[in-house]
Structure formats: C-alpha cells, structure tokens
PDB file of C-alpha atoms in Angstrom:
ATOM      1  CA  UNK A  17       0.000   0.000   0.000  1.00  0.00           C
ATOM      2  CA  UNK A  18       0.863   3.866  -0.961  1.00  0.00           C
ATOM      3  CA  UNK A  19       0.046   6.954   1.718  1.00  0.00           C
ATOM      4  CA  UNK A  20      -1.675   8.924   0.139  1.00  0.00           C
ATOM      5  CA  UNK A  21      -1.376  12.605   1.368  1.00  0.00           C
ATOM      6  CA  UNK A  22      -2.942  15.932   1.721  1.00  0.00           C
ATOM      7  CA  UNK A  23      -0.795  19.558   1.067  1.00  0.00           C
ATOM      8  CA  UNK A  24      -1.211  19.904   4.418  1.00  0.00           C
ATOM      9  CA  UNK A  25       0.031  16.350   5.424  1.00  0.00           C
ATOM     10  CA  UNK A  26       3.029  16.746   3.716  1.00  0.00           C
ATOM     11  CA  UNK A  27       3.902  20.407   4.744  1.00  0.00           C
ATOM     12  CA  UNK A  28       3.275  19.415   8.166  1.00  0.00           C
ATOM     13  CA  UNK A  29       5.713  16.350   7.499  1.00  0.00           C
ATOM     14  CA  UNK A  30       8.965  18.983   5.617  1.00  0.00           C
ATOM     15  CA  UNK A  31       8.240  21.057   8.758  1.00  0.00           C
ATOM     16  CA  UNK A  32       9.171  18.148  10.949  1.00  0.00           C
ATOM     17  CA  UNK A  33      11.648  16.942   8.585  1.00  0.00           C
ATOM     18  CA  UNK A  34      13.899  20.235   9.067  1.00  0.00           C
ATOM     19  CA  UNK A  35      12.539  21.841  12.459  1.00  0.00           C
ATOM     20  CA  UNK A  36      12.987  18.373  14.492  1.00  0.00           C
ATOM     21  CA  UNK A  37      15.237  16.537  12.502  1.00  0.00           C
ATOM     22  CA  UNK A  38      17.126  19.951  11.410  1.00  0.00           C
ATOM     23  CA  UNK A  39      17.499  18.128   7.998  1.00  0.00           C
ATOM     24  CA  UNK A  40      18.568  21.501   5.830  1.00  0.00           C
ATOM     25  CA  UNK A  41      15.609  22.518   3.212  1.00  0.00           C
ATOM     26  CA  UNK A  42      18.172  23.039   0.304  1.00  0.00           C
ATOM     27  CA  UNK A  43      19.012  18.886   0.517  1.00  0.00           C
ATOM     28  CA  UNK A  44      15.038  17.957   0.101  1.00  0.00           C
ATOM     29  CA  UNK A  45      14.995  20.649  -2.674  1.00  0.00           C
ATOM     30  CA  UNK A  46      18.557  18.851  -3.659  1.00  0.00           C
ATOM     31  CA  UNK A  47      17.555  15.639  -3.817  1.00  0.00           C
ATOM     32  CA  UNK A  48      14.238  16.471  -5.233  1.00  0.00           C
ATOM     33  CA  UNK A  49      15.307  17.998  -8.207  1.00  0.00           C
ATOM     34  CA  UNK A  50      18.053  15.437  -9.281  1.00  0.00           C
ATOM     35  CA  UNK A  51      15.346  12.893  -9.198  1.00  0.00           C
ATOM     36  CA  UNK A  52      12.939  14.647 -10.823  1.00  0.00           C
ATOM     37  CA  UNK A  53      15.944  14.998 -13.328  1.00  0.00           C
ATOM     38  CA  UNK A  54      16.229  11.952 -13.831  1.00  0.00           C
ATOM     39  CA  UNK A  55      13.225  10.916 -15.057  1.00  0.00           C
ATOM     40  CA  UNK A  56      13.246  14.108 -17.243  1.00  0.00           C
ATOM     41  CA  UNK A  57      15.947  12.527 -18.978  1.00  0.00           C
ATOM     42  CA  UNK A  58      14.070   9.327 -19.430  1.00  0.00           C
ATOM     43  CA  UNK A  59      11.544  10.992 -21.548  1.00  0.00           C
ATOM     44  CA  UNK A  60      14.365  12.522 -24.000  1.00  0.00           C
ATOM     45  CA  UNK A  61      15.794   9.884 -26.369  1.00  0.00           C
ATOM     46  CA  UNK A  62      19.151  12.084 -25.817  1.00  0.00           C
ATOM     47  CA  UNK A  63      19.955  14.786 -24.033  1.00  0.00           C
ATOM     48  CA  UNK A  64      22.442  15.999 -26.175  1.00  0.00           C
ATOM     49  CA  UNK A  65      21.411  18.899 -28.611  1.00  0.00           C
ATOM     50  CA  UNK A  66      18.215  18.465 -27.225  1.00  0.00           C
ATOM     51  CA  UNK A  67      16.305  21.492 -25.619  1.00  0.00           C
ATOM     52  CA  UNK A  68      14.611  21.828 -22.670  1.00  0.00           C
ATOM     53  CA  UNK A  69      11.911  24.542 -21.044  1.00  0.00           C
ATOM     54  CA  UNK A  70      11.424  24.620 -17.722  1.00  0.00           C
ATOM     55  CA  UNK A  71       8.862  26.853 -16.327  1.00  0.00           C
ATOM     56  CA  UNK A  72       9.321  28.086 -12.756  1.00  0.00           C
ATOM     57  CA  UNK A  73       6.970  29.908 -10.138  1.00  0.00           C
ATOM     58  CA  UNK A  74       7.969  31.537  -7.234  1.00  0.00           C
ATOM     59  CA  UNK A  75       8.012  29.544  -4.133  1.00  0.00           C
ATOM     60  CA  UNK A  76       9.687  25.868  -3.838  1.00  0.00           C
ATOM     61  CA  UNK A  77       8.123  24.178  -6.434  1.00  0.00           C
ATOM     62  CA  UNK A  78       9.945  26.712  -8.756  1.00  0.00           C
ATOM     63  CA  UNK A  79      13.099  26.268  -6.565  1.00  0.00           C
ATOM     64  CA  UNK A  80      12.879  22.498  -7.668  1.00  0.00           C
ATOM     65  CA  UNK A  81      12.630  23.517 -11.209  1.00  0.00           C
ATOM     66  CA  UNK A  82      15.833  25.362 -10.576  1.00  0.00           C
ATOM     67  CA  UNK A  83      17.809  21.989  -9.662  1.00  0.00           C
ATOM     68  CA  UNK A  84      16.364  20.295 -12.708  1.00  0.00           C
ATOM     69  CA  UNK A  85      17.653  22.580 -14.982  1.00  0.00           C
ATOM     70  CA  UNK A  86      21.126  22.447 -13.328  1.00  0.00           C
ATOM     71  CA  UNK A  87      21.421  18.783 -13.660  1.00  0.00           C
ATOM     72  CA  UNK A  88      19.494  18.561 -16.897  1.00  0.00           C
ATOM     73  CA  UNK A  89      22.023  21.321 -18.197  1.00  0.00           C
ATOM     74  CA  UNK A  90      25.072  19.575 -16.452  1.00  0.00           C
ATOM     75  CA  UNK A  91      24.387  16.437 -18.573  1.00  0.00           C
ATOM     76  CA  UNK A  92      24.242  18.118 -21.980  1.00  0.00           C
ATOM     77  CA  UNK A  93      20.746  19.172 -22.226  1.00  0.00           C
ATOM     78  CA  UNK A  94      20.040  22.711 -23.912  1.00  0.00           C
ATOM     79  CA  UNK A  95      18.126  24.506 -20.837  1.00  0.00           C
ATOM     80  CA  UNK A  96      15.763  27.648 -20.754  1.00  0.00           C
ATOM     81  CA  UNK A  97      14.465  28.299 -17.528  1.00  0.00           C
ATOM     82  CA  UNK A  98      11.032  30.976 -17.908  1.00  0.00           C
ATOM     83  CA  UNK A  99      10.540  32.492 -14.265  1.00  0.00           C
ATOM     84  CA  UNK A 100       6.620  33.527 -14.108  1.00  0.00           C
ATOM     85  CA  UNK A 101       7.654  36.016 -11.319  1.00  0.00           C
ATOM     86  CA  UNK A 102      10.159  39.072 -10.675  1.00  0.00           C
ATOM     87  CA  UNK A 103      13.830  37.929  -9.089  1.00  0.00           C
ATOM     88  CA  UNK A 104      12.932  39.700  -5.606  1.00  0.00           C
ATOM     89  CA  UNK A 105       9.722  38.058  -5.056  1.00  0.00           C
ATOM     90  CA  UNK A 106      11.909  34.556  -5.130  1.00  0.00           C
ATOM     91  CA  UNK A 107      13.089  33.650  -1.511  1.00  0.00           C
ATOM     92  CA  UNK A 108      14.992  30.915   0.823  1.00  0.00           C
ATOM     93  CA  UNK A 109      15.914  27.720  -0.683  1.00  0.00           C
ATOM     94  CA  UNK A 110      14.582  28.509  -4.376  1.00  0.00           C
ATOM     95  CA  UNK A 111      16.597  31.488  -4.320  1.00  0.00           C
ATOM     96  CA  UNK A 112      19.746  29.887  -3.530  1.00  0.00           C
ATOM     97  CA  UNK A 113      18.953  27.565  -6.676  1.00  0.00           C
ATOM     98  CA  UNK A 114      18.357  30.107  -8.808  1.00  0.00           C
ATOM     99  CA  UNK A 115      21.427  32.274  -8.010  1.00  0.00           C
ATOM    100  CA  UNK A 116      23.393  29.356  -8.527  1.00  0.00           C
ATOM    101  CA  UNK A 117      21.970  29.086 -12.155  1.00  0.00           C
ATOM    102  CA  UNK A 118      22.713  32.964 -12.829  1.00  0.00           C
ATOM    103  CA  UNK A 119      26.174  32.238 -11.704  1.00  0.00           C
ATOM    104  CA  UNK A 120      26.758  29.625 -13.851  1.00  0.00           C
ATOM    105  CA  UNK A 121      25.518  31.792 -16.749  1.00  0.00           C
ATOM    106  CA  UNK A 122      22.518  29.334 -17.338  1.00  0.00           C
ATOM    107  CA  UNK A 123      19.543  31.139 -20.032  1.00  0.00           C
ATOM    108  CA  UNK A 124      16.976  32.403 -17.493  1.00  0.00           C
ATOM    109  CA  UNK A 125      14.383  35.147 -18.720  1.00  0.00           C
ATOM    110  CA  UNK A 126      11.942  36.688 -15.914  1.00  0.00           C
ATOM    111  CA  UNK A 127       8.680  36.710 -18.266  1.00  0.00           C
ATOM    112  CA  UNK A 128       5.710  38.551 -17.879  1.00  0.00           C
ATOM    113  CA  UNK A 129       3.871  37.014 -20.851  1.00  0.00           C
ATOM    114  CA  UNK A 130       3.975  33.617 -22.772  1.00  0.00           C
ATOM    115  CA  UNK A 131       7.721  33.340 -24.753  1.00  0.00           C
ATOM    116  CA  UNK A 132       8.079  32.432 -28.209  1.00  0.00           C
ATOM    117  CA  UNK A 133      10.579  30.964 -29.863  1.00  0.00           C
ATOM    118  CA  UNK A 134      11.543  27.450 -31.138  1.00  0.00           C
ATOM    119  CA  UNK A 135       9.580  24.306 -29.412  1.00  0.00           C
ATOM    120  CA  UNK A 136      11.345  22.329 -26.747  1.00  0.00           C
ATOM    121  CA  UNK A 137      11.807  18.747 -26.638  1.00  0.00           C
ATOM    122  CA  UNK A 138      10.603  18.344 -23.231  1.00  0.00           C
ATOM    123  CA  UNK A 139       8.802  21.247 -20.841  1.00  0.00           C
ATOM    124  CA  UNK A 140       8.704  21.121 -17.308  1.00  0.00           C
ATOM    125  CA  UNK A 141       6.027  22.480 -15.626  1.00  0.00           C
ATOM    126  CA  UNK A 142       7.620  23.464 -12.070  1.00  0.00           C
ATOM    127  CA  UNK A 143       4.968  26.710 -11.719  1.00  0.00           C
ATOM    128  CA  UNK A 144       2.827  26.049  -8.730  1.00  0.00           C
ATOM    129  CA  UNK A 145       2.700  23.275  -5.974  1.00  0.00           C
ATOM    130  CA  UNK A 146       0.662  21.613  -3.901  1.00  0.00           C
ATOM    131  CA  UNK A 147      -0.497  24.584  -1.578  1.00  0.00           C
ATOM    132  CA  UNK A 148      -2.526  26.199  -4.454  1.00  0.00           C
ATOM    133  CA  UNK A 149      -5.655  26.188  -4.669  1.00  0.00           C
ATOM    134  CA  UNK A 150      -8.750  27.482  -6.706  1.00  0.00           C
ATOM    135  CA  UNK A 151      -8.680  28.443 -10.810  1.00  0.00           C
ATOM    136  CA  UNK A 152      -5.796  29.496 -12.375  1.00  0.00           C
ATOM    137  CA  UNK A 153      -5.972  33.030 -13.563  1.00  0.00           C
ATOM    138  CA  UNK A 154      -3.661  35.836 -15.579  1.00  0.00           C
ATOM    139  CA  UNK A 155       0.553  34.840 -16.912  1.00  0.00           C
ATOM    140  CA  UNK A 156       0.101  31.212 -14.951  1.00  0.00           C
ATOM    141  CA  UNK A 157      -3.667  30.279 -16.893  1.00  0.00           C
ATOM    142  CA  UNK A 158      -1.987  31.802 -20.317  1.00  0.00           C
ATOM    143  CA  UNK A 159       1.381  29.457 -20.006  1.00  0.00           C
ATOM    144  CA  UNK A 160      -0.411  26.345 -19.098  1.00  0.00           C
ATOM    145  CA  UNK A 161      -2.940  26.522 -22.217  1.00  0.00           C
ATOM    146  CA  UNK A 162       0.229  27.819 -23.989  1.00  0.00           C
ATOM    147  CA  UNK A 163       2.129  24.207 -22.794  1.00  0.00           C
ATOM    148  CA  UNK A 164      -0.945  22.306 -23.526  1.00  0.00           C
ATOM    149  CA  UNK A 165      -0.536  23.701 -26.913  1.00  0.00           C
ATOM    150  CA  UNK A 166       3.055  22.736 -27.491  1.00  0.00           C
ATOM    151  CA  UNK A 167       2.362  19.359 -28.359  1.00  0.00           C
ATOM    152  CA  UNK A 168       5.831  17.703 -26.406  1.00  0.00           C
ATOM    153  CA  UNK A 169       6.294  15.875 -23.433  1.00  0.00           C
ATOM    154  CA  UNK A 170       5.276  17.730 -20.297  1.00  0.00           C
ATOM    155  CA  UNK A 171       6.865  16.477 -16.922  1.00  0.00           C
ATOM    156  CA  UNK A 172       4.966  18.241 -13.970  1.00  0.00           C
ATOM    157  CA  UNK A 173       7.171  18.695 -10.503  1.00  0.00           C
ATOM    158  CA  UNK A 174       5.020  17.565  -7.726  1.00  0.00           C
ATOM    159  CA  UNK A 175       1.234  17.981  -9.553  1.00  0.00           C
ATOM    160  CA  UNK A 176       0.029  19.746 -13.004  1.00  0.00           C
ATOM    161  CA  UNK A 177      -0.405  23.145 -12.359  1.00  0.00           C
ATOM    162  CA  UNK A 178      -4.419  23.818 -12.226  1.00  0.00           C
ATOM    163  CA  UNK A 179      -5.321  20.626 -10.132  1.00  0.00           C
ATOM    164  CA  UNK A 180      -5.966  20.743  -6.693  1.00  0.00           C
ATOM    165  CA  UNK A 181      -3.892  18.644  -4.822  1.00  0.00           C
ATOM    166  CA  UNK A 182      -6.479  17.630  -1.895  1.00  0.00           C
ATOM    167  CA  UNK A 183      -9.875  17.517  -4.162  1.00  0.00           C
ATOM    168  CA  UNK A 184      -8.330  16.595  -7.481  1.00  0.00           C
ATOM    169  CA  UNK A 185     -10.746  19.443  -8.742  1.00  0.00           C
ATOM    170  CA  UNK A 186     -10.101  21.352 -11.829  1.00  0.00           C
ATOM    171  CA  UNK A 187     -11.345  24.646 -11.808  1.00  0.00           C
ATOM    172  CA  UNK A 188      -9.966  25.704 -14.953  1.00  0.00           C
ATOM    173  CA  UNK A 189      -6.535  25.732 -17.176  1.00  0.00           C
ATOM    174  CA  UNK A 190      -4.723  23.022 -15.860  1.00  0.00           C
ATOM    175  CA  UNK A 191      -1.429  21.272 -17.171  1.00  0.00           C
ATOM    176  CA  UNK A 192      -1.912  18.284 -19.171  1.00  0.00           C
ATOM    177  CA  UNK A 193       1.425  16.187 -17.829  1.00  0.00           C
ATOM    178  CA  UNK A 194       2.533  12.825 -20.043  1.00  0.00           C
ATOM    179  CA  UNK A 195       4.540  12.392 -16.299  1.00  0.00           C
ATOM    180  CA  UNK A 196       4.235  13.680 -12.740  1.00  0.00           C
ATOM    181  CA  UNK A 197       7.099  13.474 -10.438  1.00  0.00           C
ATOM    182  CA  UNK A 198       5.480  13.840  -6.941  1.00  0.00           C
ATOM    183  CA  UNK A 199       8.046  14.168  -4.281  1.00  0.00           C
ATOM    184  CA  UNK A 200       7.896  10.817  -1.067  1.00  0.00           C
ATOM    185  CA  UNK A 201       4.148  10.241  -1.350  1.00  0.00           C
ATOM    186  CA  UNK A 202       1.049   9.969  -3.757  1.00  0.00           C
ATOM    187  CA  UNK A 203      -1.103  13.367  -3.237  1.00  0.00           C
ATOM    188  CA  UNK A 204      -4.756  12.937  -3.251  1.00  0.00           C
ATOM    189  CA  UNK A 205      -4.852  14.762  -6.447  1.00  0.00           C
ATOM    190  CA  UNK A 206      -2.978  12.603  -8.113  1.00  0.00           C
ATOM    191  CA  UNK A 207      -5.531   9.292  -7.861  1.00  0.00           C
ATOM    192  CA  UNK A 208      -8.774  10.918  -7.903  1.00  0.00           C
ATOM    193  CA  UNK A 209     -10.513  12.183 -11.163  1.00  0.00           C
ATOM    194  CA  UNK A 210     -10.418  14.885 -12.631  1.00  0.00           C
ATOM    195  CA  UNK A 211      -6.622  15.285 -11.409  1.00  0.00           C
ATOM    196  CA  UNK A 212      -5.322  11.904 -12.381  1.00  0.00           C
ATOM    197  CA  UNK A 213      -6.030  12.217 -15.526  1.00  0.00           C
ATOM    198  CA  UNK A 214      -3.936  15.414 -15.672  1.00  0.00           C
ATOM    199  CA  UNK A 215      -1.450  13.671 -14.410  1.00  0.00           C
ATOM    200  CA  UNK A 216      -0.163  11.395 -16.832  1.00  0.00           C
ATOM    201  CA  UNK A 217       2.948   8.144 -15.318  1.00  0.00           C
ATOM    202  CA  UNK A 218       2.695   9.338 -11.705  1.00  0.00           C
ATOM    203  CA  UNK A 219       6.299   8.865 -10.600  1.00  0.00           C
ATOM    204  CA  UNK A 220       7.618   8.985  -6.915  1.00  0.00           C
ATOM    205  CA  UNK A 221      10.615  10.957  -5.918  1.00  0.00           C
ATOM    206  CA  UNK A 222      12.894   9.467  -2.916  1.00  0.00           C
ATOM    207  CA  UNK A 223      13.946  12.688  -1.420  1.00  0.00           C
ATOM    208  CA  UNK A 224      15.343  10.701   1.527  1.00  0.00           C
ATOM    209  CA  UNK A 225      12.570  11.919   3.690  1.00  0.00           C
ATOM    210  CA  UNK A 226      13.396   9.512   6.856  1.00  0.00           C
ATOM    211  CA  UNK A 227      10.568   7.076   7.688  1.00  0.00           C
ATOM    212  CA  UNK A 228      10.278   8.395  11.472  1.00  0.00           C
ATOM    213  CA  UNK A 229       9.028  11.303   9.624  1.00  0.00           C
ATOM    214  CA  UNK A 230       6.334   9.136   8.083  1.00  0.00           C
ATOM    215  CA  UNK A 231       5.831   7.469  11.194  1.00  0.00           C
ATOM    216  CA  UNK A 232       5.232  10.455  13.118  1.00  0.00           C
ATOM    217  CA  UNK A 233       2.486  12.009  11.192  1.00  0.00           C
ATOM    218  CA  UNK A 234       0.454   8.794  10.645  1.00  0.00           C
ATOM    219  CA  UNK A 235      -1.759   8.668   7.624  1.00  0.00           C
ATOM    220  CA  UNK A 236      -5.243   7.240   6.912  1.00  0.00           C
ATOM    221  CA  UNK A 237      -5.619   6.548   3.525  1.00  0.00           C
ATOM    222  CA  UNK A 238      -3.784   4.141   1.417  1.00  0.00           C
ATOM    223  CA  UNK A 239      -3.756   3.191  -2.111  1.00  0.00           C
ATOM    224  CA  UNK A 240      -4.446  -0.216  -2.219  1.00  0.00           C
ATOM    225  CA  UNK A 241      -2.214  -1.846  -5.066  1.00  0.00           C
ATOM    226  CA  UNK A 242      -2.522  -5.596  -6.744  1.00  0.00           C
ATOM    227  CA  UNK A 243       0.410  -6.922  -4.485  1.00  0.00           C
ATOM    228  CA  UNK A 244      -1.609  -6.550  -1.168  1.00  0.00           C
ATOM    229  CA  UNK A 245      -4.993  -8.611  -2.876  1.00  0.00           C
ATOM    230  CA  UNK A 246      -2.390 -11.067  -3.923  1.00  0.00           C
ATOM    231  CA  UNK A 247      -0.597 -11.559  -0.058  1.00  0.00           C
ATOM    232  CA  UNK A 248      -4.369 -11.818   1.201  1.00  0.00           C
ATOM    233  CA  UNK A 249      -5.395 -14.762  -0.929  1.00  0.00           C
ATOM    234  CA  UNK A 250      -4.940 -18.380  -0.544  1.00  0.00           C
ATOM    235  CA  UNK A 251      -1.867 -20.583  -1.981  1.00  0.00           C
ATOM    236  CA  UNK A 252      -4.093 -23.451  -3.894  1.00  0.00           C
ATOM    237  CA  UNK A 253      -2.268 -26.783  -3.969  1.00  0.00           C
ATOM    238  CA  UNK A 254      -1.116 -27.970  -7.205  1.00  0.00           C
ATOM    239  CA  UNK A 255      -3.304 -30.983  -6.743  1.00  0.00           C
ATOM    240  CA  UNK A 256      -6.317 -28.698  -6.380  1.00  0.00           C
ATOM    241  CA  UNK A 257      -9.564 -29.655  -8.430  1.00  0.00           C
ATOM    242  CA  UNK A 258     -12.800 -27.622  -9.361  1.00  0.00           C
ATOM    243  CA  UNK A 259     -14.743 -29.733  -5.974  1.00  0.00           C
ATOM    244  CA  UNK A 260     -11.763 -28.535  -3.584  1.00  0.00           C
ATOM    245  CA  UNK A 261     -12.451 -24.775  -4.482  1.00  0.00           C
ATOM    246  CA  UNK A 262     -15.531 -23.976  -3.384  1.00  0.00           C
ATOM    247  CA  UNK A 263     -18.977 -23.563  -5.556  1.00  0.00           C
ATOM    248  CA  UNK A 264     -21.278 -20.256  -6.358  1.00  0.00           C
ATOM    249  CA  UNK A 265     -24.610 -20.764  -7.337  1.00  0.00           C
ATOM    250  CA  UNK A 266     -26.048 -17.477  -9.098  1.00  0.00           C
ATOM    251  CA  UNK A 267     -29.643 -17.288  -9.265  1.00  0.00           C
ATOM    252  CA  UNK A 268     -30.611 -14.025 -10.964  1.00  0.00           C
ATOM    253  CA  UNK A 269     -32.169 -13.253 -14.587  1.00  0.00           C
ATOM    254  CA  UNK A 270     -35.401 -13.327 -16.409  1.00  0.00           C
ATOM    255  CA  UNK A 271     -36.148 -14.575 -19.732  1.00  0.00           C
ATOM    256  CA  UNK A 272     -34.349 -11.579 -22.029  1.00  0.00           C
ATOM    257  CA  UNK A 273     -32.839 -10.849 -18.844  1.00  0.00           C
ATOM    258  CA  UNK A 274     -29.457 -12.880 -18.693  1.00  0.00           C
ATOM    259  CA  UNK A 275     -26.897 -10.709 -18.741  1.00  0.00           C
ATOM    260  CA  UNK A 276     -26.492 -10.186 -15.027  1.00  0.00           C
ATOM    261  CA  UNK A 277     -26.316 -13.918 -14.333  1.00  0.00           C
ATOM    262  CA  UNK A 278     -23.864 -14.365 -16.702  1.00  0.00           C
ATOM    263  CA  UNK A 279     -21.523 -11.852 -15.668  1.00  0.00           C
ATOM    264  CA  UNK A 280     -21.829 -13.194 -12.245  1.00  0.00           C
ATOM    265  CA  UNK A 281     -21.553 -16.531 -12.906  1.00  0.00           C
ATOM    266  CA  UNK A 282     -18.102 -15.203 -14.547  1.00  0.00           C
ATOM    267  CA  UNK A 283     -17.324 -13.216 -11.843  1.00  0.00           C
ATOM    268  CA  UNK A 284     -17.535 -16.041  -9.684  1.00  0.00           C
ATOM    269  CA  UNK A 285     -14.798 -18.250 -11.456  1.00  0.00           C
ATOM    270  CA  UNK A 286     -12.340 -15.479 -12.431  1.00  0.00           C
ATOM    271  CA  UNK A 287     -12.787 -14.721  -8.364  1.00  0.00           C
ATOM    272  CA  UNK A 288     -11.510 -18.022  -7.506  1.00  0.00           C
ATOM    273  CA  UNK A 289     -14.507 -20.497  -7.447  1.00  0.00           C
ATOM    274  CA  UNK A 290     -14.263 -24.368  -8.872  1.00  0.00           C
ATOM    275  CA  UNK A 291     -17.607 -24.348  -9.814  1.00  0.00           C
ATOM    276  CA  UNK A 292     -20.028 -21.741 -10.601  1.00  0.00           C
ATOM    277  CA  UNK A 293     -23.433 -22.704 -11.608  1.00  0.00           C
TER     278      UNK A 293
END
C-alpha cells in the first residue's frame, strides 16, 4: 500500500523533517530535483542537442525547477528556464537555486507574458505546488494553455499546475502532464478524477525523507495496489480440483434478462470459485 497525502500532510511532514530533525531545506529541494531529473531525462531519447523549457513559479516548487535545470544542463541538455515572477519576489531555498543558475551563466528570462521561440523537446512544468488552490488566472492560466498547446512531453514537478492537490478538482486551465514526479508520497490529487487524468505516469521521488518522519504524522488513507490482494489470498495446492475450491450458485435473470447472471456466474470463477453454476 501507498500513503496517500494531503498539502497539508506533507507540509506538516517537511516542517518536521527540518525543524525536528534539522534536515537543511536546500538537501530535500537537492535531492528532489536530481530525481525529478532523472526521469526528465528518461523521456528525451538524448539529451544531447536536445532542448529543454522549464517553467518556474515563485516559491519551492519553482526552486525544484531550478535543480532540474542544473542537472538537466550539467548532462548536456540545452536549458531555458522561464521564471513567471520578478527575481525579488523569489526567496529561501529557491533562491539559492536560482542564483546558482545565474552564476553559472545558465539562459533564465523573468517573463511577464507567454515566450516564443523554437519548441522544446521536453517542458517542465515546475509553476505552482501543492499549496494552491482554486482556478488558475492571468501569466500562470496563459502558459499552461500555452504548454498544452506545445504538443511535447510535459513532466509536472510535484502535480500539473491547475489541479488541486487535496480535491483533485479542476477549476480551470490546468497542465496536461505525459509524467508527474510527486516528491515521497502519492497526493490525493494525483488518484482521484479529474486530477489523475492530468497527471499522466505518476512517478515517486525518494527525497530521503526519513521514515520516522512518516511514522510520526500517521496517515489514513492508502492506495491499495494488486500486491496486497495477492498476499491476502490463498496458496491453492497444485493438486487442487474444481470440488476442492468452493462452488457459487447465481440465481438471478429473467427470460431476455441474462446478462447479469452471466456476468456473475463469470465473476464467480475469475474470483476463484471451482464451480459456478
């Protein structure tokens, strides 16, 4: 089974993560962003010559876009970072990130409307995370129907911009991910409908988040995944015949009416049953 998590669940769980464990922000954000990397690069057939947009808000989700496009660029990707935000409004951890990126001369451009230019291999839609709530309005609504628009692979850092990350609602433009990259656990927006389906291969990122951390905020909903049914049901002997495994007897239908017994009836022997009459 998979927690699955609210925004505030897992704020409350980074809190703990660096005010009781005193594990520094910038190594979450660190190890966040090289895994989210990593799967960046699976969805390139070669990062060489190939270009890559990533669009950054500005609080920490951005700040994770910042560490993608450092490792993306470090392996020979061609990165363009688009910041939907002036520099000074850009603090703590993602700020760090960024200035690193200025200093190492990487293309950033502060944008106040949607770029053009040539189209990107890959985007990656680091703009807003998990705290956000509500329809997505102005520069932010504009780029994500202007990514949905592109056409390429869209990786989304944590959950596509536009879907709520507690009620899976969409309220209006919303990133269209081929991948998500959630960081340590599923988000409840990320397995309900509409959001799922925004959502595209729902990938989790280890970002070494200690399991006391899990521990001590105890969860209450799982996702409950093939591999638990299969633990819970019975080993049948290899000797095993249709008498030794139990019998259903479906009495249901009319005349014109069969349908229901015979999907039950079928139900009953891809469940498990020797018999089903």
């Amino acid at each position: 089974m998979k927690s699955i998590v609210t925004a505030k669940q897992i704020a409350s769980m980074d809190r703990y993560a660096i005010d009781d464990l005193e594990i520094p922000g910038i190594i979450l954000m660190e190890n966040a962003g090289r895994g989210i990397a990593d799967i960046a690069l699976s969805l390139l057939a070669r990062p060489e010559q190939k270009q890559v947009h990533v669009y950054c808000g500005p609080g920490n989700n951005g700040g994770d876009g910042y560490v993608v496009a450092r490792h993306l660029s470090n392996r020979g990707a061609d990165v363009r970072v688009f910041i939907l935000a002036r520099q000074e409004k850009i603090k703590g951890d993602a700020l760090i990130n960024l200035e690193i990126l200025l200093r190492m001369g990487q293309d950033v451009s502060f944008i106040e409307k949607v770029p053009q230019g040539e189209k990107p291999s890959l985007i990656v839609d680091a703009m807003l995370g998990t705290g956000v709530a509500g329809s997505l309005r102005g520069l932010f609504a504009e780029v994500a129907e202007f990514i949905n628009s592109q056409n390429v692979p869209v990786l989304s850092v944590d959950i596509p911009t536009g879907v709520n990350a507690d009620t899976a609602a969409v309220e209006g433009p919303a990133i269209c991910a081929t991948a998500t990259a959630t960081m340590a656990l599923l988000k409840r927006g990320l397995v309900f409908s509409p959001g799922r389906e925004h959502a595209g291969q729902v990938h989790i990122v280890d970002i070494s988040m200690p399991p006391a951390v899990v521990k001590e905020k105890q969860q209450n909903v799982w996702l409950l995944e093939k591999e638990d049914i299969v633990r819970l049901l019975p080993v049948r002997s290899p000797d095993a015949h249709k008498n030794k495994c139990g019998t259903v007897a479906t009495v249901a239908g009319s005349e014109g009416f069969t349908g229901a017994a015979s999907l039950t009836s079928e139900a009953a022997l891809r469940a498990g049953a020797g018999l089903s009459y």
